[in-house]
GROMACS .gro file of C-alpha atoms in nm:
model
  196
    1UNK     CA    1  -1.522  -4.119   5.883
    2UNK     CA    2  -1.623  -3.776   6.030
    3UNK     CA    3  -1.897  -3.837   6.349
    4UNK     CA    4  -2.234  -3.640   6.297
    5UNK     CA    5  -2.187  -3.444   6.484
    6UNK     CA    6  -1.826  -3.262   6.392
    7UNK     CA    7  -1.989  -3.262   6.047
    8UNK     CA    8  -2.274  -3.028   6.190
    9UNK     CA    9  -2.047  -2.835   6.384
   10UNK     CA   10  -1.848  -2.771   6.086
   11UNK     CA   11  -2.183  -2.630   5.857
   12UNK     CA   12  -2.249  -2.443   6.165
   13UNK     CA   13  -1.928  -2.284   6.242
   14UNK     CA   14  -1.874  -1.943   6.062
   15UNK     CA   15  -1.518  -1.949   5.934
   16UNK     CA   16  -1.594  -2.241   5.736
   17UNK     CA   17  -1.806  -2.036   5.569
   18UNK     CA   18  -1.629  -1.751   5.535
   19UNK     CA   19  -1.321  -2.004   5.378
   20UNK     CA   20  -1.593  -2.086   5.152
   21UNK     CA   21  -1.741  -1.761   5.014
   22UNK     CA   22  -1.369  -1.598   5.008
   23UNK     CA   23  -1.293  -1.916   4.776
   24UNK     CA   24  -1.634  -1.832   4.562
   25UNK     CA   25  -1.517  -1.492   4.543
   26UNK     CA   26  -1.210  -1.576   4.463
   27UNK     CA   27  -1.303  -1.789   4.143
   28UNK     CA   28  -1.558  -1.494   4.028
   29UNK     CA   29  -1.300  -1.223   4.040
   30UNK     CA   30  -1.061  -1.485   3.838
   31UNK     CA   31  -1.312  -1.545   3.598
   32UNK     CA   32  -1.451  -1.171   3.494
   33UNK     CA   33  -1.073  -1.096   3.536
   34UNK     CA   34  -1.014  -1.324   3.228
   35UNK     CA   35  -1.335  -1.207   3.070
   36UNK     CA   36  -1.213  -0.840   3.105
   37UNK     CA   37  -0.889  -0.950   2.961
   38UNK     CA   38  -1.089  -1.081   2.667
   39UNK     CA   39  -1.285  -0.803   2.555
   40UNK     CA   40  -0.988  -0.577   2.657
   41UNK     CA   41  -0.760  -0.781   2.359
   42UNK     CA   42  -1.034  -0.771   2.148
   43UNK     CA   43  -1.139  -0.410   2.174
   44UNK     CA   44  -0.726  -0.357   2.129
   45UNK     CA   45  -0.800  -0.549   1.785
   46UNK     CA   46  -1.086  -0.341   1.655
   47UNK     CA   47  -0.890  -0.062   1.731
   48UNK     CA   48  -0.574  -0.132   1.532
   49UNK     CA   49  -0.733  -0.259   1.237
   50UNK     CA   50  -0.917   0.091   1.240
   51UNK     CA   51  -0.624   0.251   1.270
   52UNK     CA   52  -0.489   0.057   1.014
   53UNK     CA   53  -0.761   0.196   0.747
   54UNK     CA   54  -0.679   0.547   0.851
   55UNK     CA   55  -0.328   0.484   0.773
   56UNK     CA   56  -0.224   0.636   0.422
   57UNK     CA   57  -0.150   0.390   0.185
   58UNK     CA   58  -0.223   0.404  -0.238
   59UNK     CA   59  -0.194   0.068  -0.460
   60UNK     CA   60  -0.084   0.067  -0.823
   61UNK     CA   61  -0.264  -0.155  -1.046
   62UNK     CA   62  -0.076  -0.133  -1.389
   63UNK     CA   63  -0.339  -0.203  -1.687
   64UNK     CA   64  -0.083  -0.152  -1.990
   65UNK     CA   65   0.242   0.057  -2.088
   66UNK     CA   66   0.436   0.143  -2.401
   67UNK     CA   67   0.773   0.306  -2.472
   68UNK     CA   68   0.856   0.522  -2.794
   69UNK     CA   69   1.206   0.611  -2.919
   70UNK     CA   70   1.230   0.916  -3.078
   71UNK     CA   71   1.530   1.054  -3.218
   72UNK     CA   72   1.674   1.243  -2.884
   73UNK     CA   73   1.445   1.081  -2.608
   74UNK     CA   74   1.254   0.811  -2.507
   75UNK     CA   75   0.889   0.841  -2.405
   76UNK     CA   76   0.699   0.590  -2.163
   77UNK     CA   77   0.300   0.578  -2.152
   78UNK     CA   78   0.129   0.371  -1.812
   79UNK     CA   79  -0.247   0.310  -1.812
   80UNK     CA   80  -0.256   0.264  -1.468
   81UNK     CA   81  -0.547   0.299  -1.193
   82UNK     CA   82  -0.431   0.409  -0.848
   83UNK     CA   83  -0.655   0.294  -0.524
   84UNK     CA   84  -0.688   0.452  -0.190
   85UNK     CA   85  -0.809   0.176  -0.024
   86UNK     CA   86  -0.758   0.406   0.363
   87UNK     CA   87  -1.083   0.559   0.515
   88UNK     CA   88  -0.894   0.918   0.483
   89UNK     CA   89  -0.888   1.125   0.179
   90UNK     CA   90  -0.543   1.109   0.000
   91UNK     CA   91  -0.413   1.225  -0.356
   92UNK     CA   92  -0.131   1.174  -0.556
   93UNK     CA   93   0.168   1.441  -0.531
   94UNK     CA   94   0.451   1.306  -0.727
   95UNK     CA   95   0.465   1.027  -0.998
   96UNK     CA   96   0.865   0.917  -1.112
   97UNK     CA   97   0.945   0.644  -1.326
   98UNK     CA   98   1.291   0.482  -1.183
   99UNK     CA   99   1.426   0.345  -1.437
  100UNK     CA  100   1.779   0.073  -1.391
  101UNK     CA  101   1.991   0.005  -1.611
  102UNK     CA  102   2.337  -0.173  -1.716
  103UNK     CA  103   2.614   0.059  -1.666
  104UNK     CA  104   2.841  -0.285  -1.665
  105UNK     CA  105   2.750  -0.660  -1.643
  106UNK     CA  106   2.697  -0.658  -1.261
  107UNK     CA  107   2.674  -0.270  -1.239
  108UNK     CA  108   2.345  -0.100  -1.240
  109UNK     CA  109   2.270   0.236  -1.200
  110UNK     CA  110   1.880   0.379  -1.125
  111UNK     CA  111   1.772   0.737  -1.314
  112UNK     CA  112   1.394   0.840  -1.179
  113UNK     CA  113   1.199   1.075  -1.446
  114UNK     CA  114   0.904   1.314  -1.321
  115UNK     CA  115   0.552   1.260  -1.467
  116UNK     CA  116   0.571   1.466  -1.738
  117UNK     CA  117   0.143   1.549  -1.796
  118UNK     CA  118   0.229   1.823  -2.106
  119UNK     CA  119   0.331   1.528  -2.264
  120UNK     CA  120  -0.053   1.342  -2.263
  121UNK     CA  121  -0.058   1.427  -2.670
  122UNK     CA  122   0.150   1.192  -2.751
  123UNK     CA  123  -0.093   0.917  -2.584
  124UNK     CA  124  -0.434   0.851  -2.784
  125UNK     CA  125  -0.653   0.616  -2.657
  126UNK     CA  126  -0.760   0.329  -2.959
  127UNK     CA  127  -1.061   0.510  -3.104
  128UNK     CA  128  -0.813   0.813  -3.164
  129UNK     CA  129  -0.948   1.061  -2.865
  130UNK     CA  130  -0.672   1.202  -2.644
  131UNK     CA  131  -0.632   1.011  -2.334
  132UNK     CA  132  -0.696   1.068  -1.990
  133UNK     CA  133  -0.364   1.203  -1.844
  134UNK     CA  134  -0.301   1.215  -1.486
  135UNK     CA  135  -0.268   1.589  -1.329
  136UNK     CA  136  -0.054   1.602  -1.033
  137UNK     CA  137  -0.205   1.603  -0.781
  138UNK     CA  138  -0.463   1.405  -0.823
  139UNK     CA  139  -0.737   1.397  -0.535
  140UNK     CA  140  -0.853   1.012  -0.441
  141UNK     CA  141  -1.138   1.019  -0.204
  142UNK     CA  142  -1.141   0.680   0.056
  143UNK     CA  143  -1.239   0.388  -0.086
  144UNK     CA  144  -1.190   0.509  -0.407
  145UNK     CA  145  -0.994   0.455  -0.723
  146UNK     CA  146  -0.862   0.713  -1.013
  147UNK     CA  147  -0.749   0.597  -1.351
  148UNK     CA  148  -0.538   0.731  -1.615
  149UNK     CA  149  -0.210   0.749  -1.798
  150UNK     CA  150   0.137   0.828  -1.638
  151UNK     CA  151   0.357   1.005  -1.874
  152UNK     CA  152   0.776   1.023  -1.877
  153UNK     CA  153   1.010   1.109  -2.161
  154UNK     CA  154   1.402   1.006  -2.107
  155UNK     CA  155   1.682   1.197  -2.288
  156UNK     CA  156   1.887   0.965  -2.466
  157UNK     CA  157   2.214   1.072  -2.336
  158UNK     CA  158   2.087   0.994  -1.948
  159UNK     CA  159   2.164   0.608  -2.047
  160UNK     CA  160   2.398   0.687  -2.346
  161UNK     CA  161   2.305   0.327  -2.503
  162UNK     CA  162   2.296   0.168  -2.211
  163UNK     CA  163   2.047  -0.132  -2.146
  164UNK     CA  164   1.738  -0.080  -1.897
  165UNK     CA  165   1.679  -0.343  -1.705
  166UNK     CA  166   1.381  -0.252  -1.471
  167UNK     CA  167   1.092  -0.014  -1.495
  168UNK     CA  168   0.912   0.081  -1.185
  169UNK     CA  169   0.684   0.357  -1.100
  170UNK     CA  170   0.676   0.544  -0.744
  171UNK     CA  171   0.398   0.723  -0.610
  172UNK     CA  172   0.394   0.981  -0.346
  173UNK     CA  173   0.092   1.067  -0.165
  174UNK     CA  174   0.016   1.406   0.000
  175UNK     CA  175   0.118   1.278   0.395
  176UNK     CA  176   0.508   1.158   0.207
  177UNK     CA  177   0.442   0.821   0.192
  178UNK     CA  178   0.578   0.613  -0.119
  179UNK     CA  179   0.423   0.353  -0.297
  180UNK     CA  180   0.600   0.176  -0.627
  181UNK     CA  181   0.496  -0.138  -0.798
  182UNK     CA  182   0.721  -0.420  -0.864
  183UNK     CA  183   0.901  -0.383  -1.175
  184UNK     CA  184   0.738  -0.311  -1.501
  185UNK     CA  185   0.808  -0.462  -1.856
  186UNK     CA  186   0.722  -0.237  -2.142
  187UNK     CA  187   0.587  -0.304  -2.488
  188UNK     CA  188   0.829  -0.089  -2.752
  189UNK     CA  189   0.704   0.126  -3.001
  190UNK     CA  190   0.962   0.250  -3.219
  191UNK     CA  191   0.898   0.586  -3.413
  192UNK     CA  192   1.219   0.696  -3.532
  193UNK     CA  193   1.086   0.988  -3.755
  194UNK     CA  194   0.877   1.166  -3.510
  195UNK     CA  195   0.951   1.508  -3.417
  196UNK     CA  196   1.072   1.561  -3.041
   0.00000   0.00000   0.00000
């Protein structure tokens, strides 16, 4: 047990007391140090994920699709709506449909056909008025979503009788970027007298 009075002389000395506020110091710096590093990581957060919504991007969402034969060609119709869901302005420069097929049994081989918007005649919405046909490009404001058909036709001797095995339709927006959806099955139509 300390005496009195080497217990006073301690309180009274002054590099006990400068130990002591060097060792409060010490634990305030540490602590708004790791506040600092808190907000810092968080403010690095905010800042990505805005970044992240001025990043380009476009979403397919495919509502229906059909596929015609006619004698020389095949034509494909895509109700589909496309979404910018980026704070930035975008629009749609270039719509393909890549089609695969079965040159052999474990042999595939991908064709990709341009939207094809003089073609938007042949699609008639079910009350008989022509459809809504995209026009390339197509302007898509933020936040915003445009809708309409995707046209392609497909010469017949591209596949030669060959089977298709996926349907998938790529997007490219006005900064290059590419979006496609995952693959697409397709509701036949067959109209074998139709004019080409």
């Amino acid at each position: 047990m300390m005496p009195m009075e080497q217990s006073v002389s301690l309180l009274s000395d002054a590099r006990f007391w400068i130990s002591v506020l060097a060792a409060a110091t010490s634990g305030w710096s540490a602590f708004n140090s790791w506040q600092s590093r808190r907000l810092a990581k968080r403010a690095l957060s905010i800042s990505e994920h805005q970044e992240q919504r001025r990043r380009p991007q476009l979403t397919i969402y495919i509502a229906g699709g059909y596929r015609r034969y006619l004698p020389d060609k095949q034509l494909f119709g895509f109700l589909v709506s496309v979404s910018n869901p980026s704070d930035i302005n975008n629009s749609v420069a270039q719509a393909e449909l890549q089609v695969t097929y079965l040159l052999d049994r474990e042999i595939k081989a991908v064709w990709r056909v341009p939207h094809t918007p003089s073609l938007g005649e042949n699609v008639a919405e079910a009350n008989g008025r022509l459809a809504n046909v995209f026009s390339l490009p197509a302007r898509i404001e933020g936040h915003q979503t445009a809708a309409g058909w995707l046209v392609f036709s497909l010469d017949n001797n591209v596949i030669a009788g060959k089977t298709i095995d996926a349907h998938r339709i790529i997007l490219e927006d006005s900064h290059g970027a590419s979006t496609k959806t995952e693959p697409i099955l397709v509701r036949d139509w067959t109209d074998e007298t139709a004019e080409s």
